[in-house]
Amino acid sequence: MNPIQQYDYIIVGGGTAGCLLANRLSANPAHRVLLIEAGGRDNWIWIHVPVGYLYCIANPRTDWMYRTTKDAGLNGRDIHYARGLGLGGCSLINGMIYMRGQARDYDEWAALSGDDSWQWQNVLPLFKHHEDSYRGASQFHGVGGEWRIEQQRLSWKILDRFREAAREAGIPFTDDFNRGDNEGSGKFDVTQRAGVRWHSGKAFLRDIEKQRDNLTIIPHSQATRLLFEGKRCTGVEIFSQQSRSSQRGLWQASARREVILCSGAIGSPQLLQLSGIGPAELLQQHNIPIVHALSGVGANLQDHLQLRTIYKVKNIPTLNTRANNLFGKALMGLEYLFKRSGPLAMAPSQLGIFARSSPQFDSANLEYHVQPLSLEKFGDPLHRFPAFTASVANLRPTSRGTVRIVDNNWRTAPEIHCAYLSILEDRNVAADSLRLTRRIASMAPLRPFAPEEYLPGSGYQSDAELAHAAGQIGTTIFHPAGTCKMGRADDDSAVVDAQLRVRGVESLRVVDASIMPTITSGNTNAPTLMIAEKAAAMILHPR
């Protein structure tokens, strides 16, 4: 064991939240800050080319390579569960979509936590603080921050026609999804700079790492357990793989002020459980001494299950036809090389639609990701026929899963049980969403292209049949949240309080998507940045 290194703050996880937090806490030169990250740096071309997510997901260089348990809601299937690995975390491999969610999400958090500072009107300035939006400064957007947001640099006629069809089906156009009510259709804004992926490592660390002697960043280093003296978290035990690091191997770092977990909805509950904070029976099962029993650690897992519907079309180009010949591929490469535009600059989804699955919902409860392409499953080649994909996700699922360690070895991946479609309401929403997709596809703007349902297939009609089809085609959209939920003192399932402090212990916080008591109504990257921004303010300026 190497000598113990001392810091004021130790941040575990250099992902979306950890990079921003390291920037903010190290801005004061009196604070000695350590950031540890299990993955490496962004020295690979496919991290930066937007379409490179195809090579980064399911690649151990940039993905934790988790798999879920077999899920009854998915008709007994298990699925790949990608989580970003490296400085930048999930922002290295995500869809680059900038989406805050809905005002109601944050007002609900405020009610569940008993703290009005989480209300939409109070967190909106935090979103704006780090934003650098092409839209310019306004009531809803900021400029000059580290987080660059731009328009997409391509267009597809098939997407324009789908958007027109959605309007005929009663879904209005919108020009901005990020004003608190995202209902409508439009192109997603993306986290890119001039056609290149913009991730949190670039945004919050690149310009400061060599300028701040008080900030230490150690990649290829994984926390194995938290250290405690009684109920106070005093530091972290770390395993480093760096060949040039003096901390190579197993070593310890102590925190004079706080340890902050930013390891995400899978990693944070896993580390808490390994360290003796979690459900008592689980810890006892794996011979882990109990520091503090918290039943909510690893519970309340929520995710957006996307249902990938595919329609064959005629008489209109899609990426399938363009990418399935050498000449088309060469043109795409040249377009990106010289213009930083075209299909290689594509976010995985270009057109977004937020809608209601039925009139009983008072705000949009569905999100569509519409793409001018199709394939059997992620990683497979594009189909040889022209087609588009309209993936639809239930934004507010009622099903809840779990993340639980399976032994006391930090190298062992935890068990991830998503419990998709385990509640009747979710199955009904799935059936209604598939019907809505069919309704849009039948509208006049798409009729000239003779859309033909390829997946799941028109044979599924009843509620039960459509719920089964949802289980067959459903997969994660990579938005796990809620496994260290924030809540009131009288909520026995709450893991952290409104200040994101872990209940029952001292000097330990969780700052990532795991603290969401309920998942946001949209993609989770932007909300995670806001959570980190708010946490930095709470740490530096305690109430």
XYZ file of C-alpha atoms in Angstrom:
543
model
C 0.000 0.000 0.000
C 1.421 3.386 -1.034
C 1.466 6.342 1.400
C -1.867 8.114 1.920
C -2.272 11.237 -0.231
C -4.244 14.144 1.258
C -6.767 16.386 -0.509
C -9.627 18.668 0.442
C -12.108 17.117 -1.977
C -12.000 13.735 -3.687
C -14.287 13.274 -6.698
C -14.930 9.668 -7.694
C -15.781 9.524 -11.381
C -14.655 11.835 -14.185
C -17.899 11.751 -16.134
C -20.456 14.406 -16.983
C -20.913 15.577 -13.393
C -17.390 14.902 -12.117
C -15.641 17.035 -14.740
C -17.835 20.066 -14.048
C -17.496 19.612 -10.294
C -13.702 19.347 -10.508
C -13.646 22.610 -12.449
C -15.798 24.473 -9.948
C -14.166 23.190 -6.742
C -10.627 23.766 -7.988
C -11.362 27.370 -9.006
C -10.315 28.328 -5.487
C -6.541 27.709 -5.326
C -6.861 26.971 -1.610
C -8.786 23.781 -2.418
C -6.721 20.715 -3.231
C -8.918 18.558 -5.468
C -8.436 14.970 -6.667
C -10.434 13.584 -9.588
C -10.148 9.852 -10.223
C -11.510 8.173 -13.348
C -11.542 4.468 -14.144
C -11.148 5.076 -17.894
C -8.605 6.955 -19.965
C -8.375 10.197 -21.897
C -10.070 11.133 -25.162
C -7.106 10.252 -27.413
C -9.116 8.289 -29.981
C -10.541 9.746 -33.188
C -13.962 8.071 -32.872
C -14.702 9.874 -29.627
C -14.667 13.176 -31.495
C -16.388 12.330 -34.788
C -20.118 12.435 -33.913
C -20.993 9.210 -35.724
C -18.180 7.542 -33.794
C -20.633 6.512 -31.099
C -21.140 3.467 -33.331
C -17.585 2.405 -32.449
C -17.510 3.651 -28.851
C -20.593 1.863 -27.560
C -19.934 -1.822 -26.823
C -16.200 -1.167 -26.943
C -14.318 -1.772 -23.658
C -12.105 1.207 -24.431
C -15.002 3.609 -23.810
C -17.840 1.495 -22.384
C -18.209 -0.329 -19.063
C -19.844 -3.158 -21.057
C -22.594 -3.908 -18.559
C -25.439 -6.292 -19.294
C -28.811 -6.425 -17.594
C -30.427 -9.468 -16.088
C -32.946 -11.355 -18.188
C -36.100 -9.283 -17.986
C -39.659 -10.632 -18.085
C -40.804 -7.307 -19.542
C -38.434 -7.839 -22.465
C -39.813 -11.341 -23.044
C -36.913 -12.920 -21.201
C -34.153 -11.013 -22.993
C -31.109 -9.394 -21.445
C -29.568 -6.337 -23.132
C -26.291 -4.476 -23.388
C -26.249 -1.533 -20.966
C -23.709 1.027 -22.130
C -22.103 3.440 -19.655
C -19.319 5.804 -20.668
C -15.779 5.005 -19.545
C -13.123 7.739 -19.651
C -12.731 11.427 -18.847
C -16.085 12.689 -20.053
C -18.064 9.628 -19.015
C -21.319 9.117 -20.867
C -20.827 12.392 -22.747
C -18.080 10.524 -24.657
C -20.562 8.087 -26.167
C -24.061 9.571 -25.820
C -26.404 10.954 -28.459
C -25.183 14.549 -27.942
C -28.783 15.736 -27.478
C -29.238 18.816 -25.300
C -32.505 18.313 -23.429
C -33.428 19.713 -20.020
C -36.788 17.997 -19.608
C -39.925 19.725 -18.367
C -40.513 22.303 -15.646
C -42.832 19.836 -13.915
C -39.883 17.451 -13.393
C -38.012 19.880 -11.178
C -41.106 21.123 -9.370
C -41.747 17.476 -8.490
C -38.176 17.111 -7.213
C -38.710 20.151 -5.008
C -41.853 18.617 -3.534
C -40.234 15.218 -2.980
C -37.105 16.704 -1.392
C -38.847 19.434 0.619
C -36.546 22.063 -0.874
C -37.918 24.743 -3.205
C -34.444 25.474 -4.568
C -34.962 22.488 -6.897
C -37.948 24.135 -8.593
C -37.656 24.886 -12.314
C -37.505 28.635 -11.824
C -34.568 28.173 -9.458
C -32.560 25.642 -11.463
C -32.981 27.418 -14.824
C -30.128 29.870 -14.012
C -27.892 26.869 -13.284
C -28.542 25.433 -16.752
C -27.735 28.818 -18.267
C -24.571 29.325 -16.200
C -22.437 26.810 -18.113
C -24.299 27.108 -21.422
C -22.870 28.527 -24.630
C -25.831 28.316 -26.981
C -25.959 29.234 -30.649
C -29.373 30.720 -29.841
C -27.794 33.623 -27.979
C -28.564 35.032 -24.545
C -32.228 35.108 -23.563
C -34.626 34.322 -20.750
C -34.012 30.615 -21.383
C -30.476 30.390 -22.759
C -26.974 31.481 -21.877
C -23.777 32.248 -23.755
C -20.125 32.224 -22.791
C -20.218 29.080 -20.662
C -18.195 25.939 -21.220
C -20.995 23.764 -22.616
C -21.358 24.375 -26.364
C -24.750 23.759 -27.962
C -25.297 24.005 -31.713
C -27.723 23.209 -34.492
C -27.317 19.999 -36.418
C -25.380 20.264 -39.647
C -27.521 18.121 -41.959
C -31.093 17.621 -43.164
C -33.183 14.757 -44.538
C -36.392 15.066 -46.530
C -37.856 11.950 -44.917
C -37.529 13.559 -41.478
C -39.212 16.745 -42.690
C -42.106 14.678 -43.999
C -42.387 12.717 -40.735
C -42.550 15.993 -38.834
C -45.333 17.227 -41.134
C -47.178 13.949 -40.624
C -46.893 14.362 -36.854
C -48.437 17.814 -37.147
C -51.367 16.336 -39.058
C -51.716 13.865 -36.174
C -52.076 16.803 -33.770
C -48.486 17.362 -32.618
C -47.425 20.989 -33.191
C -44.073 22.271 -34.397
C -41.738 23.784 -31.827
C -38.484 25.664 -32.305
C -37.057 25.029 -28.823
C -37.439 21.984 -26.582
C -35.735 23.638 -23.585
C -38.147 26.270 -22.279
C -39.867 24.084 -19.700
C -42.530 22.539 -21.956
C -41.021 20.353 -24.668
C -44.264 19.199 -26.324
C -44.016 19.386 -30.117
C -41.638 18.384 -32.906
C -38.339 19.811 -34.088
C -34.683 19.089 -34.656
C -32.674 18.322 -31.557
C -30.010 20.795 -30.485
C -26.673 19.014 -30.055
C -23.584 19.291 -27.877
C -21.071 19.836 -30.646
C -18.555 22.484 -31.645
C -18.303 22.962 -35.410
C -19.399 19.409 -36.153
C -17.186 17.768 -33.498
C -18.485 16.079 -30.322
C -18.270 18.314 -27.268
C -17.900 16.284 -24.066
C -17.476 17.291 -20.433
C -13.753 16.484 -20.342
C -13.120 18.968 -23.151
C -15.518 21.522 -21.773
C -14.539 21.645 -18.118
C -10.998 20.234 -17.822
C -8.977 20.840 -20.969
C -8.339 24.563 -20.428
C -7.645 24.343 -16.695
C -5.800 21.083 -16.072
C -2.304 22.494 -16.673
C -3.127 25.875 -15.147
C -4.282 24.699 -11.710
C -1.639 23.065 -9.577
C -4.305 22.311 -6.976
C -6.200 19.948 -9.330
C -4.929 16.382 -9.706
C -6.542 14.166 -12.362
C -5.682 10.482 -12.313
C -7.227 8.372 -15.097
C -7.156 4.565 -15.234
C -7.928 4.565 -11.509
C -10.936 2.954 -9.864
C -12.275 3.439 -6.352
C -12.423 0.064 -4.611
C -14.091 1.242 -1.397
C -14.764 4.305 0.720
C -12.885 4.756 3.981
C -14.629 5.653 7.235
C -13.810 6.633 10.782
C -17.049 5.831 12.553
C -19.747 7.541 10.479
C -17.420 10.035 8.797
C -16.123 9.329 5.300
C -12.406 10.081 5.419
C -11.217 9.016 1.991
C -11.079 6.446 -0.760
C -9.113 3.305 -1.508
C -8.049 3.349 -5.161
C -6.557 0.907 -7.628
C -4.495 2.643 -10.332
C -3.268 1.051 -13.537
C -1.145 3.981 -14.734
C 2.325 2.780 -15.650
C 3.894 6.188 -14.987
C 2.036 7.025 -11.803
C 3.613 6.988 -8.381
C 0.261 5.680 -7.171
C 0.337 2.564 -9.335
C -1.442 -0.334 -7.662
C -3.543 -0.046 -4.509
C -3.339 3.229 -2.578
C -5.422 5.535 -0.406
C -6.392 9.186 -0.581
C -7.842 11.085 2.367
C -10.328 13.955 2.159
C -10.130 16.773 4.670
C -13.557 18.061 3.609
C -15.633 15.700 1.467
C -15.726 12.683 -0.797
C -18.118 13.160 -3.714
C -19.429 10.238 -5.767
C -20.003 11.043 -9.446
C -19.955 7.481 -10.765
C -23.465 7.460 -12.184
C -26.630 5.501 -11.575
C -24.752 2.179 -11.726
C -21.351 3.008 -10.246
C -22.398 5.151 -7.279
C -24.770 2.654 -5.630
C -22.276 -0.133 -6.346
C -19.476 1.695 -4.505
C -21.750 2.605 -1.592
C -22.776 -1.038 -1.195
C -19.179 -2.261 -1.404
C -18.308 0.263 1.309
C -20.977 -0.790 3.791
C -23.804 1.611 2.924
C -26.888 -0.085 1.538
C -29.584 -2.657 2.306
C -28.528 -4.505 5.461
C -29.450 -7.962 4.187
C -27.464 -7.439 0.978
C -24.346 -6.331 2.855
C -24.620 -9.217 5.316
C -25.066 -11.671 2.435
C -21.690 -10.601 1.048
C -19.872 -10.276 4.410
C -19.497 -6.514 4.163
C -19.373 -4.688 7.537
C -22.318 -2.305 7.808
C -21.345 1.342 8.158
C -24.908 2.543 7.760
C -27.974 0.611 6.588
C -29.832 2.425 3.798
C -32.442 0.336 2.018
C -32.743 2.764 -0.904
C -29.180 2.355 -2.176
C -29.522 0.678 -5.561
C -33.322 0.756 -5.553
C -35.607 3.028 -7.625
C -33.787 2.359 -10.924
C -35.612 4.134 -13.741
C -34.849 4.228 -17.445
C -36.493 5.249 -20.703
C -37.320 2.088 -22.646
C -37.261 2.889 -26.361
C -39.451 0.974 -28.785
C -37.726 0.917 -32.182
C -40.297 0.877 -34.960
C -39.017 0.621 -38.540
C -40.855 1.545 -41.726
C -39.750 0.677 -45.231
C -40.280 3.508 -47.733
C -40.153 4.074 -51.484
C -39.168 6.971 -53.758
C -37.197 8.892 -51.114
C -33.539 8.605 -50.063
C -32.481 7.438 -46.618
C -29.066 6.794 -45.131
C -29.542 3.082 -45.850
C -29.295 3.675 -49.589
C -26.513 6.244 -49.311
C -24.275 4.271 -46.976
C -24.566 0.913 -48.716
C -22.241 1.750 -51.613
C -18.594 2.791 -51.743
C -19.269 6.000 -53.664
C -21.807 7.156 -51.095
C -19.432 6.377 -48.234
C -16.625 8.294 -49.931
C -18.844 11.341 -50.415
C -19.852 11.247 -46.752
C -16.219 11.111 -45.682
C -15.252 14.025 -47.909
C -18.203 16.099 -46.746
C -17.161 15.667 -43.136
C -13.477 16.195 -43.857
C -13.991 19.519 -45.624
C -17.247 20.830 -44.146
C -17.702 19.003 -40.818
C -21.245 18.261 -41.971
C -23.283 15.419 -43.408
C -23.974 11.939 -41.993
C -20.656 11.703 -40.112
C -21.693 14.799 -38.144
C -24.996 13.145 -37.240
C -26.206 12.734 -33.729
C -27.782 9.268 -33.454
C -31.213 10.938 -33.630
C -31.991 14.090 -35.553
C -35.729 14.709 -35.271
C -37.380 14.835 -31.873
C -41.069 14.661 -31.057
C -42.668 15.009 -27.626
C -46.291 13.940 -27.434
C -48.985 12.469 -25.190
C -49.840 8.803 -25.457
C -53.421 9.586 -24.444
C -55.470 12.644 -23.364
C -55.219 11.589 -19.699
C -51.701 13.079 -19.524
C -51.443 16.819 -18.871
C -48.031 17.099 -20.555
C -45.973 15.133 -23.057
C -45.150 11.670 -21.731
C -43.531 10.291 -24.918
C -40.287 11.144 -26.681
C -39.559 10.121 -30.267
C -36.098 9.822 -31.745
C -36.553 9.669 -35.515
C -33.693 8.571 -37.773
C -33.317 8.347 -41.588
C -31.920 4.809 -41.308
C -32.660 1.335 -40.002
C -30.830 -1.774 -38.804
C -31.742 -4.992 -37.016
C -29.918 -4.100 -33.823
C -27.175 -1.764 -32.668
C -23.849 -2.737 -34.223
C -25.410 -4.464 -37.231
C -25.045 -3.058 -40.767
C -27.771 -0.832 -42.163
C -30.570 -2.538 -44.046
C -30.225 -2.744 -47.824
C -33.691 -1.268 -48.335
C -34.654 2.406 -47.747
C -36.306 2.921 -44.363
C -36.607 5.156 -41.332
C -36.705 4.378 -37.611
C -39.099 6.048 -35.193
C -38.097 5.080 -31.650
C -40.583 6.068 -28.954
C -39.950 6.084 -25.197
C -42.217 6.417 -22.164
C -40.757 9.446 -20.374
C -42.296 8.748 -16.984
C -42.183 4.994 -16.389
C -43.747 3.627 -13.218
C -41.679 0.414 -13.260
C -38.691 0.392 -10.913
C -35.581 -1.769 -11.028
C -32.476 -2.318 -8.904
C -28.671 -2.228 -8.950
C -27.137 -4.707 -6.495
C -23.651 -6.061 -5.955
C -23.278 -9.820 -6.417
C -20.184 -10.246 -4.232
C -17.715 -8.088 -2.292
C -15.200 -7.796 -5.139
C -14.966 -4.304 -6.669
C -13.970 -5.806 -10.015
C -17.303 -7.639 -10.377
C -20.046 -5.856 -12.297
C -23.257 -5.385 -10.301
C -26.559 -7.007 -11.163
C -28.734 -4.562 -13.128
C -32.405 -5.464 -13.113
C -34.444 -2.885 -15.030
C -37.913 -4.423 -14.533
C -39.127 -2.823 -17.753
C -42.895 -2.951 -18.385
C -43.479 -4.640 -15.027
C -46.369 -2.261 -14.230
C -49.631 -2.348 -16.202
C -49.567 1.427 -16.764
C -46.244 1.125 -18.603
C -47.576 -1.668 -20.796
C -50.620 0.446 -21.655
C -48.433 3.441 -22.525
C -46.292 1.186 -24.718
C -49.360 -0.047 -26.621
C -50.709 3.483 -27.044
C -47.343 4.796 -28.225
C -47.096 2.131 -30.934
C -50.593 3.040 -32.090
C -49.625 6.719 -32.212
C -46.594 5.852 -34.357
C -48.836 4.007 -36.795
C -51.204 6.987 -36.893
C -48.368 9.362 -37.775
C -47.086 6.984 -40.460
C -50.550 6.886 -42.056
C -50.822 10.651 -42.498
C -50.884 12.341 -45.925
C -47.327 13.798 -45.907
C -45.868 10.265 -45.807
C -48.299 8.522 -48.171
C -46.291 9.211 -51.357
C -43.532 7.048 -49.873
C -45.768 4.070 -49.051
C -44.504 3.452 -45.501
C -44.664 -0.262 -44.639
C -44.265 -1.358 -41.028
C -41.267 -3.687 -40.879
C -40.805 -3.744 -37.099
C -42.639 -4.830 -35.005
C -45.082 -5.667 -37.819
C -48.733 -4.896 -38.427
C -49.914 -8.234 -37.031
C -49.774 -6.881 -33.465
C -53.106 -5.167 -32.726
C -54.577 -5.777 -29.264
C -53.197 -4.241 -26.068
C -51.704 -7.572 -25.058
C -50.151 -8.130 -28.488
C -48.663 -4.637 -28.581
C -47.254 -5.001 -25.044
C -45.614 -8.253 -26.170
C -44.253 -6.485 -29.254
C -42.858 -3.738 -27.008
C -40.999 -6.366 -25.017
C -39.615 -7.803 -28.239
C -38.327 -4.547 -29.767
C -37.694 -2.515 -26.617
C -34.205 -1.563 -25.509
C -32.530 1.003 -23.307
C -32.010 4.533 -24.507
C -29.187 4.774 -21.938
C -30.855 7.002 -19.327
C -30.552 5.106 -16.001
C -31.391 7.263 -12.990
C -32.693 7.249 -9.446
C -30.611 4.618 -7.614
C -29.458 7.020 -4.860
C -32.638 9.073 -4.777
C -32.989 12.436 -3.114
C -35.821 12.736 -0.605
C -37.209 14.095 2.636
C -36.036 12.992 6.065
C -39.221 10.947 6.538
C -38.685 9.023 3.273
C -37.081 5.744 4.294
C -36.129 5.014 0.666
C -34.188 8.281 0.240
C -30.397 7.956 0.039
C -29.430 11.636 -0.056
C -31.033 14.788 1.297
C -31.776 17.956 -0.667
C -28.120 18.961 -0.280
C -27.133 15.603 -1.836
C -25.494 14.465 1.409
C -25.683 10.734 2.068
C -28.016 10.124 4.984
C -26.580 8.761 8.206
C -22.923 9.553 7.465
C -20.771 12.668 7.253
C -18.569 14.207 4.547
C -20.055 12.144 1.708
C -22.266 13.284 -1.184
C -23.595 11.806 -4.392
C -23.702 14.080 -7.442
C -24.973 12.395 -10.609
C -28.174 11.087 -12.213
C -28.618 8.548 -9.429
C -29.989 11.271 -7.120
C -33.017 11.929 -9.346
C -36.097 10.907 -7.343
C -37.976 10.691 -10.649
C -36.424 10.567 -14.096
C -36.596 13.710 -16.210
C -38.918 13.976 -19.217
C -36.141 13.739 -21.776
C -32.463 12.934 -22.188
C -30.493 13.022 -18.945
C -27.124 14.595 -19.818
C -28.156 18.248 -19.417
C -29.970 17.609 -16.096
C -26.859 15.861 -14.779
C -24.748 18.922 -15.566
C -27.278 21.083 -13.727
C -27.138 18.761 -10.712
C -23.346 19.145 -10.631
C -23.611 22.925 -10.980
C -26.043 23.066 -8.083
C -23.932 20.725 -5.972
C -20.851 22.904 -6.504
C -22.767 25.927 -5.274
C -24.045 24.039 -2.226
C -20.550 22.802 -1.355
C -18.820 26.142 -1.832
C -21.581 28.267 -0.296
C -23.379 26.110 2.297
C -26.651 27.423 3.633
